[in-house]
CSV table of C-alpha atoms in Angstrom, one decimal:
chain,number,residue,atom,x,y,z
A,1,MET,CA,11.8,-14.1,77.9
A,2,ASN,CA,13.8,-11.3,79.0
A,3,VAL,CA,14.4,-8.3,76.9
A,4,ALA,CA,18.2,-8.7,76.7
A,5,LEU,CA,17.7,-12.2,75.4
A,6,GLN,CA,15.0,-11.5,73.0
A,7,TYR,CA,17.5,-8.6,71.3
A,8,LEU,CA,20.6,-11.2,71.8
A,9,GLN,CA,18.2,-13.7,69.5
A,10,LEU,CA,17.4,-10.8,67.0
A,11,PHE,CA,20.9,-10.2,66.8
A,12,LEU,CA,22.2,-13.5,66.1
A,13,LEU,CA,19.2,-14.0,63.6
A,14,ILE,CA,20.3,-11.1,61.5
A,15,PRO,CA,22.7,-13.0,59.1
A,16,PHE,CA,20.1,-15.6,58.4
A,17,LEU,CA,17.6,-13.0,58.0
A,18,HIS,CA,19.7,-11.0,55.6
A,19,HIS,CA,20.7,-14.2,53.4
A,20,ALA,CA,16.9,-15.2,53.3
A,21,SER,CA,15.9,-11.5,52.4
A,22,SER,CA,18.6,-11.8,49.5
A,23,ASN,CA,16.9,-15.0,48.2
A,24,SER,CA,13.7,-14.3,48.8
A,25,ILE,CA,13.0,-17.2,51.0
A,26,PRO,CA,9.5,-16.6,53.0
A,27,ILE,CA,10.0,-16.4,56.5
A,28,PHE,CA,6.5,-18.1,57.0
A,29,ASN,CA,4.6,-20.6,55.0
A,30,ALA,CA,1.7,-18.3,55.0
A,31,ILE,CA,-0.1,-15.3,57.1
A,32,TYR,CA,-3.9,-15.6,58.4
A,33,SER,CA,-5.0,-12.3,59.7
A,34,PHE,CA,-8.1,-11.5,61.5
A,35,GLY,CA,-9.4,-7.9,62.8
A,36,SER,CA,-11.5,-4.7,61.6
A,37,SER,CA,-10.9,-1.9,59.5
A,38,TYR,CA,-7.1,-1.5,60.2
A,39,GLU,CA,-6.7,-4.9,58.8
A,40,ASP,CA,-9.3,-5.6,56.3
A,41,THR,CA,-8.2,-5.6,52.7
A,42,GLY,CA,-11.1,-6.0,51.2
A,43,ASN,CA,-13.8,-8.1,52.8
A,44,MET,CA,-16.2,-5.4,53.3
A,45,ALA,CA,-15.8,-4.6,49.9
A,46,ILE,CA,-17.2,-7.8,48.9
A,47,LEU,CA,-19.6,-8.6,52.0
A,48,ALA,CA,-21.6,-5.2,51.6
A,49,PRO,CA,-20.1,-2.6,49.2
A,50,THR,CA,-23.5,-0.2,49.2
A,51,ALA,CA,-23.3,-0.4,53.3
A,52,SER,CA,-23.9,3.2,54.7
A,53,GLY,CA,-20.6,4.5,56.7
A,54,PHE,CA,-18.6,2.1,54.6
A,55,ARG,CA,-19.0,2.7,50.6
A,56,ASN,CA,-16.8,6.1,50.8
A,57,VAL,CA,-13.8,3.7,51.0
A,58,LEU,CA,-14.5,2.5,47.7
A,59,ASN,CA,-14.0,5.9,46.4
A,60,PRO,CA,-11.1,8.1,45.6
A,61,PRO,CA,-8.7,9.4,47.0
A,62,TYR,CA,-8.4,6.3,49.2
A,63,GLY,CA,-5.7,4.0,47.9
A,64,LYS,CA,-4.1,7.0,46.1
A,65,THR,CA,-0.6,6.8,47.5
A,66,PHE,CA,0.4,3.1,46.9
A,67,PHE,CA,-2.7,1.3,44.7
A,68,ASN,CA,-3.5,4.5,42.8
A,69,ARG,CA,-7.1,3.1,43.3
A,70,PRO,CA,-9.2,2.4,46.4
A,71,THR,CA,-8.9,-1.5,47.2
A,72,GLY,CA,-11.4,-1.6,50.2
A,73,ARG,CA,-8.5,-0.5,52.5
A,74,ALA,CA,-9.3,2.6,55.0
A,75,SER,CA,-6.1,4.3,53.9
A,76,ASP,CA,-4.4,5.9,51.4
A,77,GLY,CA,-2.1,3.1,51.1
A,78,ARG,CA,-0.8,-0.2,52.9
A,79,LEU,CA,-2.0,-1.4,55.9
A,80,VAL,CA,0.3,-3.0,58.7
A,81,ILE,CA,-0.6,-6.6,57.6
A,82,ASP,CA,0.4,-5.9,53.9
A,83,ARG,CA,4.2,-4.6,55.1
A,84,ILE,CA,4.3,-7.5,57.4
A,85,ALA,CA,3.6,-9.9,54.4
A,86,ALA,CA,6.0,-8.1,52.3
A,87,MET,CA,8.7,-8.1,55.0
A,88,SER,CA,7.9,-11.9,55.4
A,89,LYS,CA,8.7,-12.4,51.8
A,90,LEU,CA,5.4,-13.5,50.8
A,91,PRO,CA,2.5,-11.4,48.5
A,92,PHE,CA,-0.4,-9.4,49.7
A,93,ILE,CA,-3.0,-11.5,51.7
A,94,PRO,CA,-6.0,-12.1,50.1
A,95,PRO,CA,-9.4,-11.2,51.5
A,96,SER,CA,-10.9,-14.3,52.3
A,97,MET,CA,-14.0,-13.7,50.7
A,98,ALA,CA,-12.6,-13.0,47.5
A,99,GLN,CA,-13.2,-15.6,44.7
A,100,GLY,CA,-10.9,-17.7,42.8
A,101,GLN,CA,-7.8,-16.8,45.3
A,102,ASP,CA,-5.2,-19.2,46.2
A,103,PHE,CA,-5.3,-19.0,50.0
A,104,SER,CA,-2.2,-21.4,50.5
A,105,LYS,CA,-0.1,-18.2,51.3
A,106,GLY,CA,-2.7,-16.8,53.6
A,107,ALA,CA,-5.8,-15.3,53.9
A,108,ASN,CA,-7.5,-12.2,55.6
A,109,PHE,CA,-10.6,-12.7,57.5
A,110,ALA,CA,-10.8,-8.9,58.9
A,111,VAL,CA,-13.6,-6.8,58.3
A,112,PHE,CA,-14.2,-3.2,58.5
A,113,ALA,CA,-16.1,-2.0,61.5
A,114,SER,CA,-15.8,-5.8,63.3
A,115,THR,CA,-15.8,-6.1,67.2
A,116,ALA,CA,-14.6,-8.2,69.5
A,117,LEU,CA,-18.3,-8.7,71.2
A,118,ASP,CA,-21.0,-10.8,69.2
A,119,ARG,CA,-23.8,-8.5,68.2
A,120,ASN,CA,-26.3,-10.1,70.5
A,121,PHE,CA,-24.4,-7.9,73.4
A,122,PHE,CA,-25.0,-4.8,71.6
A,123,GLN,CA,-28.8,-5.8,70.8
A,124,GLN,CA,-29.4,-6.7,74.3
A,125,ASN,CA,-28.1,-3.5,75.7
A,126,ASN,CA,-29.8,-1.3,73.5
A,127,ILE,CA,-26.9,-0.3,71.6
A,128,THR,CA,-27.5,0.5,68.0
A,129,ASN,CA,-24.8,2.0,65.0
A,130,ILE,CA,-24.9,1.8,61.3
A,131,PHE,CA,-21.9,-0.4,61.3
A,132,LEU,CA,-23.6,-3.3,63.3
A,133,THR,CA,-25.6,-4.3,60.4
A,134,GLN,CA,-23.3,-7.1,59.8
A,135,ASN,CA,-22.2,-10.0,62.3
A,136,THR,CA,-18.7,-10.1,61.4
A,137,SER,CA,-17.3,-10.3,65.4
A,138,LEU,CA,-14.0,-11.8,66.3
A,139,SER,CA,-15.7,-15.3,66.9
A,140,VAL,CA,-17.4,-15.3,63.4
A,141,GLN,CA,-13.9,-14.6,61.8
A,142,ILE,CA,-12.4,-17.8,63.7
A,143,GLU,CA,-15.4,-19.7,62.4
A,144,TRP,CA,-14.7,-18.7,58.7
A,145,PHE,CA,-11.4,-19.6,59.2
A,146,GLU,CA,-12.2,-23.0,60.5
A,147,ASN,CA,-14.6,-23.5,57.8
A,148,GLN,CA,-11.9,-22.8,55.3
A,149,LYS,CA,-8.9,-24.9,56.5
A,150,ALA,CA,-10.0,-27.8,54.7
A,151,SER,CA,-9.5,-26.3,51.4
A,152,ILE,CA,-6.1,-24.7,52.5
A,153,CYS,CA,-4.3,-27.6,53.8
A,154,ASN,CA,-6.5,-30.5,54.1
A,155,THR,CA,-4.9,-33.2,56.2
A,156,THR,CA,-1.6,-31.5,56.9
A,157,CYS,CA,-3.2,-28.6,58.7
A,158,VAL,CA,-1.2,-28.7,61.8
A,159,GLU,CA,2.2,-28.9,60.2
A,160,TYR,CA,1.5,-26.3,57.8
A,161,PHE,CA,0.1,-23.9,60.6
A,162,THR,CA,3.0,-24.4,62.7
A,163,LYS,CA,5.1,-22.6,60.1
A,164,SER,CA,2.6,-19.9,59.4
A,165,LEU,CA,1.9,-16.6,61.2
A,166,PHE,CA,-1.5,-15.5,62.6
A,167,ALA,CA,-2.4,-12.1,63.8
A,168,VAL,CA,-5.3,-11.3,65.8
A,169,GLY,CA,-5.8,-7.5,65.1
A,170,LYS,CA,-6.9,-4.4,66.9
A,171,PHE,CA,-10.2,-5.9,68.4
A,172,GLY,CA,-11.8,-3.5,71.1
A,173,ASP,CA,-11.7,0.0,69.7
A,174,ASN,CA,-14.8,-0.7,68.1
A,175,ASP,CA,-16.6,-2.3,70.8
A,176,TYR,CA,-15.6,0.6,73.1
A,177,LEU,CA,-16.7,3.7,70.4
A,178,TYR,CA,-20.3,2.0,69.5
A,179,MET,CA,-20.9,1.9,73.2
A,180,LEU,CA,-20.0,5.5,73.5
A,181,SER,CA,-22.0,6.8,70.5
A,182,GLY,CA,-24.9,4.6,72.0
A,183,GLY,CA,-24.8,6.7,74.9
A,184,LYS,CA,-23.2,4.4,77.7
A,185,THR,CA,-21.5,5.8,80.4
A,186,ILE,CA,-17.4,5.8,81.0
A,187,GLU,CA,-18.4,3.2,83.8
A,188,PHE,CA,-20.6,1.0,81.6
A,189,ILE,CA,-17.6,1.0,79.2
A,190,ASN,CA,-14.7,0.2,81.8
A,191,SER,CA,-17.0,-2.9,83.2
A,192,THR,CA,-16.9,-4.4,79.8
A,193,VAL,CA,-13.3,-4.3,79.2
A,194,PRO,CA,-12.6,-7.6,81.1
A,195,LEU,CA,-15.1,-9.1,79.0
A,196,VAL,CA,-13.6,-8.1,75.7
A,197,VAL,CA,-10.2,-8.9,76.5
A,198,GLU,CA,-11.3,-12.5,77.9
A,199,ILE,CA,-12.9,-12.7,74.3
A,200,ILE,CA,-9.6,-11.9,72.2
A,201,ARG,CA,-7.8,-14.2,75.1
A,202,SER,CA,-10.6,-17.1,74.1
A,203,ALA,CA,-10.0,-16.8,70.5
A,204,ALA,CA,-6.0,-16.8,70.7
A,205,GLU,CA,-6.2,-19.8,72.7
A,206,ARG,CA,-8.6,-21.6,70.1
A,207,LEU,CA,-6.1,-20.7,67.4
A,208,LEU,CA,-3.3,-22.0,69.5
A,209,LYS,CA,-5.1,-25.2,70.2
A,210,GLN,CA,-5.3,-26.1,66.4
A,211,GLY,CA,-1.3,-26.1,66.5
A,212,VAL,CA,-0.7,-22.6,65.7
A,213,LEU,CA,2.9,-21.8,67.1
A,214,HIS,CA,3.4,-18.0,65.7
A,215,LEU,CA,0.8,-15.4,67.0
A,216,VAL,CA,0.1,-11.9,66.9
A,217,VAL,CA,-2.0,-10.3,69.3
A,218,ALA,CA,-2.9,-6.6,69.0
A,219,GLY,CA,-3.5,-4.0,71.5
A,220,ILE,CA,-5.7,-0.9,70.7
A,221,ARG,CA,-5.0,2.6,69.9
A,222,PRO,CA,-5.3,5.6,72.1
A,223,ASN,CA,-9.1,6.8,71.0
A,224,GLY,CA,-8.1,10.1,72.9
A,225,CYS,CA,-5.8,11.3,70.1
A,226,ILE,CA,-8.5,10.1,67.2
A,227,PRO,CA,-10.0,12.9,65.4
A,228,VAL,CA,-13.4,11.5,65.1
A,229,VAL,CA,-13.3,11.1,69.0
A,230,LEU,CA,-11.8,14.5,69.7
A,231,THR,CA,-14.6,16.0,67.2
A,232,TYR,CA,-17.7,14.1,68.4
A,233,PHE,CA,-17.1,13.6,72.2
A,234,PRO,CA,-15.2,16.9,73.0
A,235,SER,CA,-15.3,18.3,77.1
A,236,ALA,CA,-15.5,21.8,77.9
A,237,ASN,CA,-13.2,21.3,80.9
A,238,SER,CA,-9.5,21.9,79.8
A,239,SER,CA,-8.3,19.5,82.3
A,240,ASP,CA,-9.9,16.5,80.4
A,241,TYR,CA,-7.1,16.9,78.0
A,242,ASP,CA,-3.6,15.8,78.4
A,243,SER,CA,-0.4,17.9,77.2
A,244,LEU,CA,-0.9,16.7,73.7
A,245,GLY,CA,-4.5,17.8,73.3
A,246,CYS,CA,-5.9,14.3,73.6
A,247,LEU,CA,-8.8,13.3,75.7
A,248,LYS,CA,-7.3,11.3,78.9
A,249,VAL,CA,-10.7,9.4,79.9
A,250,TYR,CA,-10.6,7.6,76.5
A,251,ASN,CA,-6.8,6.8,76.2
A,252,ASN,CA,-7.4,5.7,79.9
A,253,ILE,CA,-9.6,2.8,78.4
A,254,GLY,CA,-7.2,1.9,76.0
A,255,ILE,CA,-4.4,1.7,78.8
A,256,TYR,CA,-6.6,-0.7,80.8
A,257,HIS,CA,-7.4,-2.9,77.8
A,258,ASN,CA,-4.0,-3.0,76.8
A,259,THR,CA,-2.6,-3.8,80.4
A,260,LEU,CA,-5.1,-6.4,80.9
A,261,LEU,CA,-4.4,-8.2,77.2
A,262,SER,CA,-0.7,-7.9,77.7
A,263,SER,CA,-1.2,-10.1,81.0
A,264,ALA,CA,-3.5,-12.3,79.0
A,265,VAL,CA,-0.8,-12.8,76.3
A,266,LYS,CA,1.7,-13.7,79.4
A,267,GLN,CA,-0.5,-16.2,80.7
A,268,LEU,CA,-1.1,-17.9,77.0
A,269,ARG,CA,2.7,-18.0,77.0
A,270,LEU,CA,2.6,-20.5,80.2
A,271,GLU,CA,-0.1,-22.4,78.8
A,272,PHE,CA,1.4,-23.1,75.5
A,273,PRO,CA,5.2,-22.8,76.0
A,274,LEU,CA,6.2,-24.0,72.6
A,275,ALA,CA,4.5,-21.3,70.9
A,276,ARG,CA,5.5,-17.9,70.3
A,277,ILE,CA,3.0,-15.1,71.2
A,278,SER,CA,3.8,-11.2,70.4
A,279,PHE,CA,1.8,-8.8,72.1
A,280,SER,CA,1.8,-5.8,69.5
A,281,GLU,CA,1.4,-2.2,70.2
A,282,TYR,CA,-1.0,0.7,68.1
A,283,TYR,CA,-1.1,2.8,71.2
A,284,LYS,CA,2.5,3.5,71.8
A,285,PRO,CA,3.5,4.2,68.4
A,286,ILE,CA,0.6,6.6,68.0
A,287,ILE,CA,1.6,8.5,71.1
A,288,ASP,CA,4.8,8.5,69.8
A,289,PHE,CA,4.0,10.1,66.4
A,290,VAL,CA,1.8,12.5,68.0
A,291,LYS,CA,4.8,13.3,70.8
A,292,ASN,CA,7.3,14.0,68.4
A,293,PRO,CA,6.1,14.1,64.9
A,294,THR,CA,9.0,15.4,63.0
A,295,LYS,CA,11.2,12.6,64.4
A,296,TYR,CA,8.8,10.2,62.5
A,297,GLY,CA,8.5,12.4,59.1
A,298,PHE,CA,5.4,14.2,60.3
A,299,THR,CA,4.5,17.5,60.0
A,300,SER,CA,4.0,19.5,63.5
A,301,GLY,CA,0.8,20.7,64.1
A,302,THR,CA,-0.9,18.2,62.1
A,303,GLN,CA,-0.6,15.5,64.7
A,304,LEU,CA,-4.5,15.4,65.7
A,305,ARG,CA,-5.8,16.3,62.1
A,306,ALA,CA,-7.2,13.9,59.3
A,307,CYS,CA,-5.4,14.4,55.9
A,308,CYS,CA,-8.6,13.8,54.2
A,309,GLY,CA,-11.7,15.4,55.2
A,310,THR,CA,-13.3,19.0,56.2
A,311,GLY,CA,-14.2,20.7,59.6
A,312,GLU,CA,-12.3,22.3,62.4
A,313,PRO,CA,-10.2,22.0,64.1
A,314,TYR,CA,-9.2,18.3,63.2
A,315,ASN,CA,-10.6,18.2,59.9
A,316,TYR,CA,-13.1,15.7,60.3
A,317,ASN,CA,-16.9,16.0,59.8
A,318,LEU,CA,-19.1,12.6,59.3
A,319,LEU,CA,-21.3,14.4,56.8
A,320,ALA,CA,-18.6,15.3,54.9
A,321,SER,CA,-15.9,13.0,55.1
A,322,CYS,CA,-12.9,11.3,53.1
A,323,GLY,CA,-14.6,9.7,49.9
A,324,GLN,CA,-17.5,12.1,49.3
A,325,ALA,CA,-17.8,14.2,46.7
A,326,GLY,CA,-15.7,17.5,46.8
A,327,VAL,CA,-13.9,16.3,50.4
A,328,PRO,CA,-10.0,17.2,49.6
A,329,ALA,CA,-7.4,15.4,50.7
A,330,CYS,CA,-3.8,16.9,51.9
A,331,PRO,CA,-1.2,17.2,49.1
A,332,ASN,CA,1.1,14.8,50.8
A,333,PRO,CA,-0.4,12.2,53.1
A,334,SER,CA,3.2,11.0,54.3
A,335,THR,CA,3.3,14.0,56.4
A,336,PHE,CA,0.1,13.1,58.3
A,337,ILE,CA,-0.4,10.5,61.1
A,338,ASN,CA,-4.1,10.1,60.4
A,339,TRP,CA,-5.7,9.7,57.1
A,340,ASP,CA,-9.6,10.0,57.4
A,341,GLY,CA,-10.3,11.1,61.2
A,342,ILE,CA,-10.5,7.4,61.9
A,343,HIS,CA,-7.6,5.4,59.9
A,344,LEU,CA,-3.9,5.9,59.7
A,345,THR,CA,-1.8,6.6,56.5
A,346,ASP,CA,0.4,4.4,54.5
A,347,ALA,CA,3.3,6.1,56.2
A,348,ALA,CA,2.1,5.8,60.1
A,349,TYR,CA,1.4,2.1,59.3
A,350,ASP,CA,4.5,1.4,57.8
A,351,ILE,CA,6.1,2.7,60.9
A,352,ILE,CA,4.4,0.7,63.0
A,353,ALA,CA,4.7,-2.6,60.9
A,354,ASP,CA,8.4,-2.2,61.0
A,355,GLY,CA,8.1,-1.6,65.1
A,356,TRP,CA,6.1,-5.0,65.0
A,357,PHE,CA,8.6,-6.7,62.9
A,358,LYS,CA,12.0,-5.8,64.2
A,359,GLY,CA,10.5,-3.8,67.4
A,360,PRO,CA,10.3,-1.7,69.7
A,361,TYR,CA,6.4,-1.9,69.1
A,362,ALA,CA,6.2,-5.6,69.7
A,363,ASP,CA,7.1,-8.0,72.7
A,364,PRO,CA,8.7,-9.9,71.2
A,365,PRO,CA,9.3,-8.7,67.7
A,366,ILE,CA,8.1,-10.9,64.7
A,367,LEU,CA,11.4,-11.5,63.5
A,368,VAL,CA,12.3,-13.8,66.7
A,369,LEU,CA,8.9,-15.5,66.8
């Protein structure tokens, strides 16, 4: 569908959407989400609350902006999936591992530090990382969903899921960063991108074959602009940095991944013509924020720095990171893009979610799915 027709549809929907909003009528029956720490609303807090590398997220100042307490979300407040639920007139989507929850309005299967590739890939390639202790890969999350289906909708699943939104989050970033920290070359990492994208495509196809008609598939972020990468993988060659101060080689991996994934989404649209599939971006909005911070309410000069952390020049130090005793947070997180050196602030997620829901950071926007 061309861009002009997408926006004509959006324009024609505005009166209906205004009416739906004023009457609090949900746009979807439910939302089912898969992903990693950019999407996890509490599963890791249940699965492994004392795991090394994660437990900081359960300490203040995480959650300070909206919830006023840590919730297991890797931010000072809400995530994109929280905002999408609110804009869809649905409650926050509970983590799938939570006990005593009603999942009829949705479930979030995302887990902090998850990968697209299964754990055995990393073992076979001698890649170790403190975050690879749990096997919560994309295929595992899809299996959790399939095992939970009967308790959600029983014999009416096909009908129910045709009116629900499914979101496959930002898979791939962790895969590439684990390879990088494991000493793998850029050439090796690039060689795995088609495999990672195929796993995401296959997972999306698996959902579509179960009757899903409204699907979001997310691309990855520009890792070369993220404080943790800038801190631990710097270059002595100034030409390796772009005009924004980001490391080009790591951003190029993101461009390659997103290009292949966008093409895979286009192919899925041909294979499932009744489904509406959105390719949604983290890369473009983050680049926009870094290029023009004041346009989006962020303070100039902080684009590549974490709000919460220690150390120069990016305010990130793994040994003294956000959530550890004595590590400070900036007074106003809404003026920062990055929260803790890896994840984004409530304010940044808000703009991205709005861009997914209404455009321009999704093709097509969720409103016209």
